[in-house]
Short mmCIF file of C-alpha atoms in Angstrom, two decimals:
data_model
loop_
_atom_site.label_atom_id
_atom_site.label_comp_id
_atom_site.label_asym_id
_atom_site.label_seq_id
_atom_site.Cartn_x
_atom_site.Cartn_y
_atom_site.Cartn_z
CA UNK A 1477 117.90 56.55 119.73
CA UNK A 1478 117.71 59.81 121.86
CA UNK A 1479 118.00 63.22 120.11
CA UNK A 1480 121.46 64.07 121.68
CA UNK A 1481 123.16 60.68 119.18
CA UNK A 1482 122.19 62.20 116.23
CA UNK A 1483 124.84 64.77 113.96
CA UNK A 1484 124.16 68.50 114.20
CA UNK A 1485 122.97 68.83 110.80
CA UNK A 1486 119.85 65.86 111.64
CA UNK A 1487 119.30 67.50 114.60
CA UNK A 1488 119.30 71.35 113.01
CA UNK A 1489 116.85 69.45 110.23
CA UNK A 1490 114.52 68.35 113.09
CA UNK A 1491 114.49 71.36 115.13
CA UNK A 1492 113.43 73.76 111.70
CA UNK A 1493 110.40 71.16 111.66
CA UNK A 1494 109.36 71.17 115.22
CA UNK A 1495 106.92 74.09 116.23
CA UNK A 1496 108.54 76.87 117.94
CA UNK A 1497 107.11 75.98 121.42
CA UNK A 1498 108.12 72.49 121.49
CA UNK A 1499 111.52 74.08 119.87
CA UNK A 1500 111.50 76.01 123.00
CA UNK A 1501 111.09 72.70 125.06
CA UNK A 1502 114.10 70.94 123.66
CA UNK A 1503 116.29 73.55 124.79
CA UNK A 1504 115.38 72.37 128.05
CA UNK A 1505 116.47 68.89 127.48
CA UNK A 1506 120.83 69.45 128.29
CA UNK A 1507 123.41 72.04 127.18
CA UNK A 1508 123.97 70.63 123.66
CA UNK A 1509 120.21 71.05 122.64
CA UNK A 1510 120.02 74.20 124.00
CA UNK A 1511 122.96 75.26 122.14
CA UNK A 1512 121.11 73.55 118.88
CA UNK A 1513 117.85 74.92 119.95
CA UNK A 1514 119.52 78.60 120.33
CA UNK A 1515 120.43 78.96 116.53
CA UNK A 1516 119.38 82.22 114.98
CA UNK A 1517 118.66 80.00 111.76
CA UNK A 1518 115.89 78.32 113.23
CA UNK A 1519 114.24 81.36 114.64
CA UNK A 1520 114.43 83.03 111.12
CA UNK A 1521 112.61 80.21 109.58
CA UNK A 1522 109.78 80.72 112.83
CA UNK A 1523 109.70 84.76 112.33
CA UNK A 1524 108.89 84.28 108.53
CA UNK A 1525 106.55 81.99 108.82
CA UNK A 1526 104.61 83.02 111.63
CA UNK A 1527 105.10 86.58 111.03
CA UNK A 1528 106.61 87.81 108.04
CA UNK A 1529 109.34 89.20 109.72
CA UNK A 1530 112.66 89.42 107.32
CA UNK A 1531 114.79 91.45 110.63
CA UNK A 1532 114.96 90.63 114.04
CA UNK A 1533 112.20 93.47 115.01
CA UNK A 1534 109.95 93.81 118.17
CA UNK A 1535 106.16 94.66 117.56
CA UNK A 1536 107.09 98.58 117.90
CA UNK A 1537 108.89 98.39 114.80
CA UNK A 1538 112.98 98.32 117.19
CA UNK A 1539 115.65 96.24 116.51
CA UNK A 1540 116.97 93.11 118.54
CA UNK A 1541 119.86 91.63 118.45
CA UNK A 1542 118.52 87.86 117.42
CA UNK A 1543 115.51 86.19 115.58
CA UNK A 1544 115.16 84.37 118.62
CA UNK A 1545 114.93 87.39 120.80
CA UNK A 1546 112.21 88.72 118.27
CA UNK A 1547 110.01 86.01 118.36
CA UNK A 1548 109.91 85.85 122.35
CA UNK A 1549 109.00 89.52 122.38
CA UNK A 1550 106.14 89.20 120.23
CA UNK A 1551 104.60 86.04 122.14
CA UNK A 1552 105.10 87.59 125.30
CA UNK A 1553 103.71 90.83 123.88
CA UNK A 1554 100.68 89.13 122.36
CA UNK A 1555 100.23 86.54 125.32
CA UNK A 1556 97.09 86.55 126.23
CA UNK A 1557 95.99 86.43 123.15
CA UNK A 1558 95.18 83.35 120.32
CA UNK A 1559 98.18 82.99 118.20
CA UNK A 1560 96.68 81.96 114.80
CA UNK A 1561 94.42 85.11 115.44
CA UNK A 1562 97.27 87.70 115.91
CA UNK A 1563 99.20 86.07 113.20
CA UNK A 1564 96.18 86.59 110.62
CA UNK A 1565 95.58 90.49 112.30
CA UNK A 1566 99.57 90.94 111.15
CA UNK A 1567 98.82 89.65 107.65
CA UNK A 1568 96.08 92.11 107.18
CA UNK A 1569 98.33 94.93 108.51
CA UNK A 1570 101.44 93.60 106.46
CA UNK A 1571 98.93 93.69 103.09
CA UNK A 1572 98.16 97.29 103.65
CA UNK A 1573 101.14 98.52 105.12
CA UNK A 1574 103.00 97.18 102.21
CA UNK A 1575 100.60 98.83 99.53
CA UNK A 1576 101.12 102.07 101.45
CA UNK A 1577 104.77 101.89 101.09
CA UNK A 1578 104.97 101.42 97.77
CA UNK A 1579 101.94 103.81 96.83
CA UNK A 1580 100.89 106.14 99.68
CA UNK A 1581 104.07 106.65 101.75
CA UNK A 1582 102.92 109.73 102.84
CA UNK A 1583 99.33 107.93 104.25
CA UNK A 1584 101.83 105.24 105.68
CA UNK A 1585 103.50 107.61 107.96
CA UNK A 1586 100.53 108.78 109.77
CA UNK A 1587 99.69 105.06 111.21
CA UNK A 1588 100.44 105.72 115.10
CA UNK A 1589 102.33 102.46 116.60
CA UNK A 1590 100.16 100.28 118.44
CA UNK A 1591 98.13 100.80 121.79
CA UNK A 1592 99.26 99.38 124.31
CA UNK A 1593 97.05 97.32 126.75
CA UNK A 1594 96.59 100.23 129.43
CA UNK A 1595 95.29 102.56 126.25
CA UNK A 1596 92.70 100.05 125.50
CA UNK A 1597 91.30 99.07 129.06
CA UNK A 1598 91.25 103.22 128.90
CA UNK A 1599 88.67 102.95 126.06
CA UNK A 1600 86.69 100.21 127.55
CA UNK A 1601 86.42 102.00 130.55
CA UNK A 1602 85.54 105.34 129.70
CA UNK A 1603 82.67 103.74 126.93
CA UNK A 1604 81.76 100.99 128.84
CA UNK A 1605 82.71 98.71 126.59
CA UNK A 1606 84.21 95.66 125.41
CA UNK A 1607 86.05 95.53 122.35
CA UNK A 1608 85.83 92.30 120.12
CA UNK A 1609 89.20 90.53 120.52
CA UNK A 1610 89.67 91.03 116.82
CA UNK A 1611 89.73 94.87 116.97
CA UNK A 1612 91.85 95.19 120.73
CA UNK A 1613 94.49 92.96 118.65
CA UNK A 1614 93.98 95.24 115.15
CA UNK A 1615 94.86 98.70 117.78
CA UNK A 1616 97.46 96.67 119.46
CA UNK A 1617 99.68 96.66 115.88
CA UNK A 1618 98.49 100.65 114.93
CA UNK A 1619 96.34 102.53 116.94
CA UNK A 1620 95.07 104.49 113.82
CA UNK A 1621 96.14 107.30 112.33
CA UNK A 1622 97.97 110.40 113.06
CA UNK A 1623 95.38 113.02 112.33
CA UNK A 1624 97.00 115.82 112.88
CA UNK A 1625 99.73 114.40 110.76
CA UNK A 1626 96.98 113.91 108.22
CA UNK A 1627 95.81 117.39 108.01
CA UNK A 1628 98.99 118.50 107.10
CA UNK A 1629 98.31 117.71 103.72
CA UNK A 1630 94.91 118.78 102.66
CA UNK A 1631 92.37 119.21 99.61
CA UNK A 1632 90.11 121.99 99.19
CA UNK A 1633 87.52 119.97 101.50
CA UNK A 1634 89.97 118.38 103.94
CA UNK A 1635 92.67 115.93 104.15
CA UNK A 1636 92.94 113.35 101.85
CA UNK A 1637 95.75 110.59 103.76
CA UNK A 1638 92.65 108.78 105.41
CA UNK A 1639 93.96 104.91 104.42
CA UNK A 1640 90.20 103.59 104.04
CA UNK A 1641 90.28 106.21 101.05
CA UNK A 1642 86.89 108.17 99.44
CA UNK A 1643 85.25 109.75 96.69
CA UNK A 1644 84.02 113.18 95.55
CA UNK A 1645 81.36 114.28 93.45
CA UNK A 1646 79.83 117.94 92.75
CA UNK A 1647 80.58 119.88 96.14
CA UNK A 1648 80.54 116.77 98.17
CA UNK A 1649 84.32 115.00 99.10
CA UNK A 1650 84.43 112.17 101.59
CA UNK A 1651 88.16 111.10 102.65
CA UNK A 1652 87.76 108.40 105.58
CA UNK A 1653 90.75 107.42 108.47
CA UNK A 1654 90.99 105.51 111.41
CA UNK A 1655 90.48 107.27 114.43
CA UNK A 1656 93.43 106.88 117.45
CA UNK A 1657 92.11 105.54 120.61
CA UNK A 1658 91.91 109.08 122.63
CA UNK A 1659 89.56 110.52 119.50
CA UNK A 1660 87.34 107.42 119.49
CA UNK A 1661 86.97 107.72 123.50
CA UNK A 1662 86.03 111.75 122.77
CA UNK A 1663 84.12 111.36 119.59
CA UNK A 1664 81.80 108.67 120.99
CA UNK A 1665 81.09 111.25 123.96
CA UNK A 1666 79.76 113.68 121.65
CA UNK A 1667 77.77 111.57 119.82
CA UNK A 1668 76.53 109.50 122.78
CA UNK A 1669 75.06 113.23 124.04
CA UNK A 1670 73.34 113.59 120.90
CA UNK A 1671 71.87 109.66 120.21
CA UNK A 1672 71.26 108.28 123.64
CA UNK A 1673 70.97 104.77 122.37
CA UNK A 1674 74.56 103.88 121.47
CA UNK A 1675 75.67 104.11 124.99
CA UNK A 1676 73.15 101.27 125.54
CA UNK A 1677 74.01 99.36 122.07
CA UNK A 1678 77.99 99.55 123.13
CA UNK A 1679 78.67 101.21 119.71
CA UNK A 1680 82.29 103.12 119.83
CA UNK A 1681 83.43 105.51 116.54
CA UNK A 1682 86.07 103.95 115.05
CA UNK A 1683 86.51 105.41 111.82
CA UNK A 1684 85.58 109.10 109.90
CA UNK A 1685 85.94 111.27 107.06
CA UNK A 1686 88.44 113.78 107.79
CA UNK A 1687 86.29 116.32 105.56
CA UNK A 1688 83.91 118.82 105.57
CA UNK A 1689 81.40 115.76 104.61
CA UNK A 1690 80.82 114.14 107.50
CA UNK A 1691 81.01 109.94 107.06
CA UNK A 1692 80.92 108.05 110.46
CA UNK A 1693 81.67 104.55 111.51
CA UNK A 1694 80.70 102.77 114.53
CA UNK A 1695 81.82 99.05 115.88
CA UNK A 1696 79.01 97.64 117.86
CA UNK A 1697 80.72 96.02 120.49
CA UNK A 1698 78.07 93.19 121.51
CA UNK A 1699 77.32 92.07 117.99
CA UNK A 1700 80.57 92.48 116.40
CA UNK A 1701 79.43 94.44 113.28
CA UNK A 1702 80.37 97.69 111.59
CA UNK A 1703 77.91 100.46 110.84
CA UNK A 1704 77.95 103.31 108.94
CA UNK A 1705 75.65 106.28 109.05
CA UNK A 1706 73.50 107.49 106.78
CA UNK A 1707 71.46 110.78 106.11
CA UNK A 1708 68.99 109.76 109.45
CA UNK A 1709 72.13 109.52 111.92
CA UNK A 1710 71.35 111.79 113.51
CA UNK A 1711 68.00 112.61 113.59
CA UNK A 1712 66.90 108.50 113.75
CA UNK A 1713 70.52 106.87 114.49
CA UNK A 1714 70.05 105.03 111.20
CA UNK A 1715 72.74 102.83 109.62
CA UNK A 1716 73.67 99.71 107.20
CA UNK A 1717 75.77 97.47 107.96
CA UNK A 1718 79.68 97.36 106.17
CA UNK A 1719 79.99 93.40 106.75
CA UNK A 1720 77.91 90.47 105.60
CA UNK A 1721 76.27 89.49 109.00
CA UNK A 1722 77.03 85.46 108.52
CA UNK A 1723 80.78 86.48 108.16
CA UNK A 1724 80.96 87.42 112.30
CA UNK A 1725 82.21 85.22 114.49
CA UNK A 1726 82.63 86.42 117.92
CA UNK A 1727 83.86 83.62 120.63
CA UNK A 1728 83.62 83.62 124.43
CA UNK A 1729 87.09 84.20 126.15
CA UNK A 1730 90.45 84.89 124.86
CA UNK A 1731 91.16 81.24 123.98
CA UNK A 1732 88.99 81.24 121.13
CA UNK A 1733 91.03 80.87 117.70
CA UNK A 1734 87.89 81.17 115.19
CA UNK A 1735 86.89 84.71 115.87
CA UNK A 1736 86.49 87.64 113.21
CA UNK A 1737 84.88 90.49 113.88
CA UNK A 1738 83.44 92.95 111.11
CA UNK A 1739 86.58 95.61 111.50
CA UNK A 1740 88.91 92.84 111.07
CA UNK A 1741 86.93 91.44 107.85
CA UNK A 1742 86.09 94.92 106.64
CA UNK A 1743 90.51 95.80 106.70
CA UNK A 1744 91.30 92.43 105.12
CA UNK A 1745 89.05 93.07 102.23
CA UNK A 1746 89.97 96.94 101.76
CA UNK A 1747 93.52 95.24 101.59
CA UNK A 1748 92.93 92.96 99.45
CA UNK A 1749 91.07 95.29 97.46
CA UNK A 1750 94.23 97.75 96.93
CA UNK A 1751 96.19 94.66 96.47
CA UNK A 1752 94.62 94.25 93.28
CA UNK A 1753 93.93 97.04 91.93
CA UNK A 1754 90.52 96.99 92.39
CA UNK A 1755 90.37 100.67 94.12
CA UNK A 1756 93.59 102.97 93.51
CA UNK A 1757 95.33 106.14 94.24
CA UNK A 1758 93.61 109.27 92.28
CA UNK A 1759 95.61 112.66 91.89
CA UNK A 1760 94.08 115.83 91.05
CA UNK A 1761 95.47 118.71 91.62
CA UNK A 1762 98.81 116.97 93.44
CA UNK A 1763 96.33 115.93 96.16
CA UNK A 1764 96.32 112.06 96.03
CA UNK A 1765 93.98 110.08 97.62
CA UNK A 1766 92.59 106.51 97.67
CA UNK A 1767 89.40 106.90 95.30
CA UNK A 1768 86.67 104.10 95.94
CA UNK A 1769 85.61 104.00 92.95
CA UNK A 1770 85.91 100.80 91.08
CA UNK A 1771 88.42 100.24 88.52
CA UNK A 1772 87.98 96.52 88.09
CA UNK A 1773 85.06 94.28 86.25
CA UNK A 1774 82.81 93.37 87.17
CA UNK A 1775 81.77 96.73 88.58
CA UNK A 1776 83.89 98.67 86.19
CA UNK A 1777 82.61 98.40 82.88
CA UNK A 1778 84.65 98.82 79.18
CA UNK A 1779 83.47 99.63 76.06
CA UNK A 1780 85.93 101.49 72.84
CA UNK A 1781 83.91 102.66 69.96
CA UNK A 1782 85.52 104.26 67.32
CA UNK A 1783 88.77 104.61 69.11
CA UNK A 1784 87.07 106.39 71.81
CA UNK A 1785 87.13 104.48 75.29
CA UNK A 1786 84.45 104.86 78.02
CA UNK A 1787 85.21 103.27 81.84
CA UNK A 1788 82.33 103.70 84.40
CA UNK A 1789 81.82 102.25 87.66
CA UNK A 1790 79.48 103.40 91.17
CA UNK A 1791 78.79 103.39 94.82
CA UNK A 1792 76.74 103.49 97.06
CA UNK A 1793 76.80 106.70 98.95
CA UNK A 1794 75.49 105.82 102.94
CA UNK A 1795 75.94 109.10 104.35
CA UNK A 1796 73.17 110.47 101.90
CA UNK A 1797 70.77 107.51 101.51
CA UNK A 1798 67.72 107.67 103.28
CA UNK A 1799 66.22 103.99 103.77
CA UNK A 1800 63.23 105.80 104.94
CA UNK A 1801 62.48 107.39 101.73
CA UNK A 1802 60.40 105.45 99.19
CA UNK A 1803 61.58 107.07 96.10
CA UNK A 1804 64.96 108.07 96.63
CA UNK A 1805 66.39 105.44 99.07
CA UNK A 1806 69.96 104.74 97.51
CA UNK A 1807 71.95 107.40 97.29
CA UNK A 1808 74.87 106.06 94.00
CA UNK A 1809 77.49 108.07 92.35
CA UNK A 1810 79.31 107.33 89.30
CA UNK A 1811 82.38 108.04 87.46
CA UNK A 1812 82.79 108.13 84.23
CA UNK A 1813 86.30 108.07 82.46
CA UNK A 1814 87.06 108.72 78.70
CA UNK A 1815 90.15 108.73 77.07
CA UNK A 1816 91.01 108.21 73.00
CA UNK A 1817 93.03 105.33 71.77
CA UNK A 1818 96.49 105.65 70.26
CA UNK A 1819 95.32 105.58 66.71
CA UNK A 1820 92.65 108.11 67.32
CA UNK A 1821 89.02 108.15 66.64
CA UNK A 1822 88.16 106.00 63.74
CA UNK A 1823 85.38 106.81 61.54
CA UNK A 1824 84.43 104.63 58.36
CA UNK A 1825 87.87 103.89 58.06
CA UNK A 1826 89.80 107.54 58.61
CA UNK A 1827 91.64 108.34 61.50
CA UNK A 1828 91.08 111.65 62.94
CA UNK A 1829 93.43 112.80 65.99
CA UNK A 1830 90.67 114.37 68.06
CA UNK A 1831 86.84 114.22 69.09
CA UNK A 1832 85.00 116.51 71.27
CA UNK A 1833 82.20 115.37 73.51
CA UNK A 1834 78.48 117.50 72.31
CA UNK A 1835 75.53 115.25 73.77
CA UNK A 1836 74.86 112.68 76.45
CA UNK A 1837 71.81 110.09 77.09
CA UNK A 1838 71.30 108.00 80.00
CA UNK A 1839 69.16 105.48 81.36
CA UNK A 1840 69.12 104.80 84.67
CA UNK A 1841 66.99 101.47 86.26
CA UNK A 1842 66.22 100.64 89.33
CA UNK A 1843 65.88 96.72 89.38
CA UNK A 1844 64.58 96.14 86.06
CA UNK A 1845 62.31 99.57 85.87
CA UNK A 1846 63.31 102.35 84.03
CA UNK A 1847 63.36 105.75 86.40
CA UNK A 1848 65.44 107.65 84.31
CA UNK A 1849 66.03 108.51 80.79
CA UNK A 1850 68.06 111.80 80.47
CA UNK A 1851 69.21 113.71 77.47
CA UNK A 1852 70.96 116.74 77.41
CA UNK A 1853 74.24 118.64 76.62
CA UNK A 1854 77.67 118.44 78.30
CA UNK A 1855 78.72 116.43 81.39
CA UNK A 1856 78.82 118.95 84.48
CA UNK A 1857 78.73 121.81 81.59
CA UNK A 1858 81.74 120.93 80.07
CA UNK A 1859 82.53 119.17 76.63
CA UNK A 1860 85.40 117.39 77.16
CA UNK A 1861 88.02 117.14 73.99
CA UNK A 1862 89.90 113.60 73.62
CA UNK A 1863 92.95 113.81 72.29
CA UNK A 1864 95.83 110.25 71.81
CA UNK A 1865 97.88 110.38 74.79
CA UNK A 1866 96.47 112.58 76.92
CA UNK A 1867 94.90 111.95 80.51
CA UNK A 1868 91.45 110.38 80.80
CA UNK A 1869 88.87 112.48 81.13
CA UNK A 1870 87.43 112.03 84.84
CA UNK A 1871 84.07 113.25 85.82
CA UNK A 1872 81.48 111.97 88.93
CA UNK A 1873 77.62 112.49 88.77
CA UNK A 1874 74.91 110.89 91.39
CA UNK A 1875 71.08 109.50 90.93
CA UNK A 1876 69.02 108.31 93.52
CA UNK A 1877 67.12 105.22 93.32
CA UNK A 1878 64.24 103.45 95.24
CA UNK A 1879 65.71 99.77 95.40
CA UNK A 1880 69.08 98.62 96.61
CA UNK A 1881 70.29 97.42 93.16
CA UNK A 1882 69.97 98.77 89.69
CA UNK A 1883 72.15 99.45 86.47
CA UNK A 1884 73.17 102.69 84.61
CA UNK A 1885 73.78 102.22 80.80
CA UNK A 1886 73.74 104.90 77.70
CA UNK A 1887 75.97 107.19 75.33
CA UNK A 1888 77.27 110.09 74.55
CA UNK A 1889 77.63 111.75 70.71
CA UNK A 1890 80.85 112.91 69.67
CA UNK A 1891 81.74 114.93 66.69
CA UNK A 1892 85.19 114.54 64.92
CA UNK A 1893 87.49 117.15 65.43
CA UNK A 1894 86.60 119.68 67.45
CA UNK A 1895 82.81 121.38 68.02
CA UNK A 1896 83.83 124.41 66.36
CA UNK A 1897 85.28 123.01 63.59
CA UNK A 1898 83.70 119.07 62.61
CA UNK A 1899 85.33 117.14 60.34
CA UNK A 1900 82.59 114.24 59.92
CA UNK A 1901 79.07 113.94 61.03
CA UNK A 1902 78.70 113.08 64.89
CA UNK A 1903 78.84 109.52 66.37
CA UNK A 1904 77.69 107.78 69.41
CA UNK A 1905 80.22 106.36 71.84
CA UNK A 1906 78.55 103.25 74.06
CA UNK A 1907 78.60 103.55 77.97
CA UNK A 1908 78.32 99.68 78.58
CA UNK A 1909 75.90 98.97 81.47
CA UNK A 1910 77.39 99.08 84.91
CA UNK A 1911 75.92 98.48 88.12
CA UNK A 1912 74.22 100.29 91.13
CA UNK A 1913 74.33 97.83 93.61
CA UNK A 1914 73.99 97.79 97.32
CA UNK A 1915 77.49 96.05 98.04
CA UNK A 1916 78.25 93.55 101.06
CA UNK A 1917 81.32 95.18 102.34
CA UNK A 1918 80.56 99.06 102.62
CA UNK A 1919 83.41 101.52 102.50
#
């Protein structure tokens, strides 16, 4: 029994079950399957599925008038390369574009649309280079950000829309975006004139803090890894690496469907990372910005005591670690966050509705040695009074440490009330231990 015997609806039900190249086949067969083969119904169910599209859209974001008509743009625009590797480069895009728009719409709008192929074969020319089909495929869907769009909006420092997101601590803020193709091609100029060697390694700038504190990311083209500087740049082109090194798969030719290069694994995990809340928007100020600090365990430790509650969490800081130093290698900063619970501090059984910060201890390891056991007054001079309901208390400090993993744990002593006036003896409030730990994806 040949297709063109069966009912409409059996051959509709066959069609939505084919894939959409042997879909495309059947049309071929007469006028009646090309008719069947033509329905906007099927294409819908091959746009969702393949690539999350819910309107008939080309890959610059314009309307079409059919499903059908969208899905043969976007496999004639992504020909020549592997499918199942341009769908997965869409999901990573979709995951952080979609965070964006519902948290960071203002960071959304500087993504440029994508490169097209005569921008790229412009890089590769002018660097000598050969991007990783991952990362042509990643600038082919945005071709970073905007950044003069991004410096519209700025913090005291610099702009804070960068999508990879930063930190700040004391007088150093780090806000990182990804660079447009005609800033990588210039920025790696300047810094192949100062560090002969990445011409030879085929390293190309991809990504940078738009601040005052400089943070720079480079894409080795021949390995497929992602580097980031740190205090030696410069001087000794040192860097770590942001991906773990068995993750990389690089393939020869543009047939290859297994291939993941460290830009492509380091924007799928910063995605997934927003995606769950494990790194979120921070506003001080009204400057918002993604903060990279950790808000989830089990690098973001809990503890309440007596009503008052104590989050902390670090991270490595690359761009002022020193792997050539023996004694102050790591570079970590920390944030500490304090807030007091509804019912108010609790002491032997009394509710009081306020407690003011006097005295902090810390001890800070490095593996399982102690390097550092501080005591003193304040955090960053100031004695910070908790109050039900109001904002947490948000404060960064740094250490150094010689190994690449370590722990910070301690307290701080509270008096109820206020300083000035006590209304019960003083108390200590538990930091639980959280770690300092060099991570395997470095942002």
């Amino acid at each position: 029994m040949g297709l063109e015997s069966l009912g409409d609806l059996a051959i509709h039900v066959i069609l939505k079950k084919l894939p959409p190249k042997d879909a495309g086949r059947v049309s071929c067969v007469s006028k009646r399957l090309r008719s069947s083969a033509s329905d906007d119904l099927i294409w819908i169910n091959f746009c969702r599925n393949d690539l999350s599209l819910c309107h008939p859209l080309d890959p610059l974001g314009n309307p079409l008038p059919s499903f059908k008509e969208a899905y043969q743009s976007w496999r004639q625009a992504f020909g020549k390369y592997p499918w199942s590797l341009v769908k997965r480069v869409k999901r990573c895009w979709d995951r952080i574009e979609a965070w964006l728009n519902d948290n960071f719409p203002e960071a959304k709008a500087t993504l440029c649309k994508g490169a097209t192929e005569e921008e790229i074969l412009e890089l590769e020319s002018a660097l000598k280079v050969k991007l990783p089909l991952p990362t042509r495929i990643m600038y082919r869907f945005h071709n970073g950000q905007e950044v003069e769009k991004a410096n519209l909006v700025t913090h005291t420092f610099g702009s804070s829309l960068g999508i990879i997101g930063g930190y700040s601590f004391y007088s150093h803020y780090v806000n990182v975006y990804l660079l447009p193709i005609r800033q990588v091609i210039r920025d790696t100029l300047q810094v192949t004139r100062k560090l002969g060697f990445f011409r030879r390694s085929k390293y190309v700038l991809v990504a940078a803090s738009t601040t005052y504190s400089e943070k720079l990311f480079f894409l080795n083209c021949t390995n497929g890894q992602l580097y980031v500087g740190t205090r030696n740049l410069l001087t000794e082109g040192e860097m770590i690496p942001c991906v773990p090194h068995e993750l990389i798969k690089l393939g020869h030719g543009l047939n290859s469907e297994e291939q993941q290069d460290a830009m492509l694994l380091w924007l799928e995990e910063h995605g997934r990372r927003l995606q769950n809340g494990f790194v979120k928007l921070h506003e001080e100020e009204n400057v918002r910005a993604i903060n990279l600090f950790p808000e989830e365990p089990p690098l973001c430790s809990t503890a309440i005591t007596n009503g008052v509650k104590v989050r902390a969490s670090a991270l490595l800081i690359p761009e002022l670690s020193d792997l050539q130093d023996d004694v102050e290698k790591f570079l970590f900063a920390y944030s500490i966050r304090m807030s007091l619970e509804p019912q108010g501090c609790i002491i032997n059984g009394v509710s009081f509705d306020s407690c003011q910060l006097h005295w902090r201890h810390w001890i800070i390891r490095a593996d399982d040695m102690v390097v550092s056991d501080v005591n003193g007054e304040a955090v960053i001079g100031k004695f910070p009074l908790l109050c039900p309901g109001d904002k947490e208390f948000v404060y960064q400090s740094c250490t150094h440490i010689p190994t690449s993993s370590g722990s910070v744990e301690g307290s701080f002593t509270f008096v109820p009330g206020r300083l000035a006036e006590p209304k019960g003896d003083p108390f200590l409030v538990t930091v639980a231990s959280f770690p300092l730990k060099l991570p395997d994806y470095v942002f």
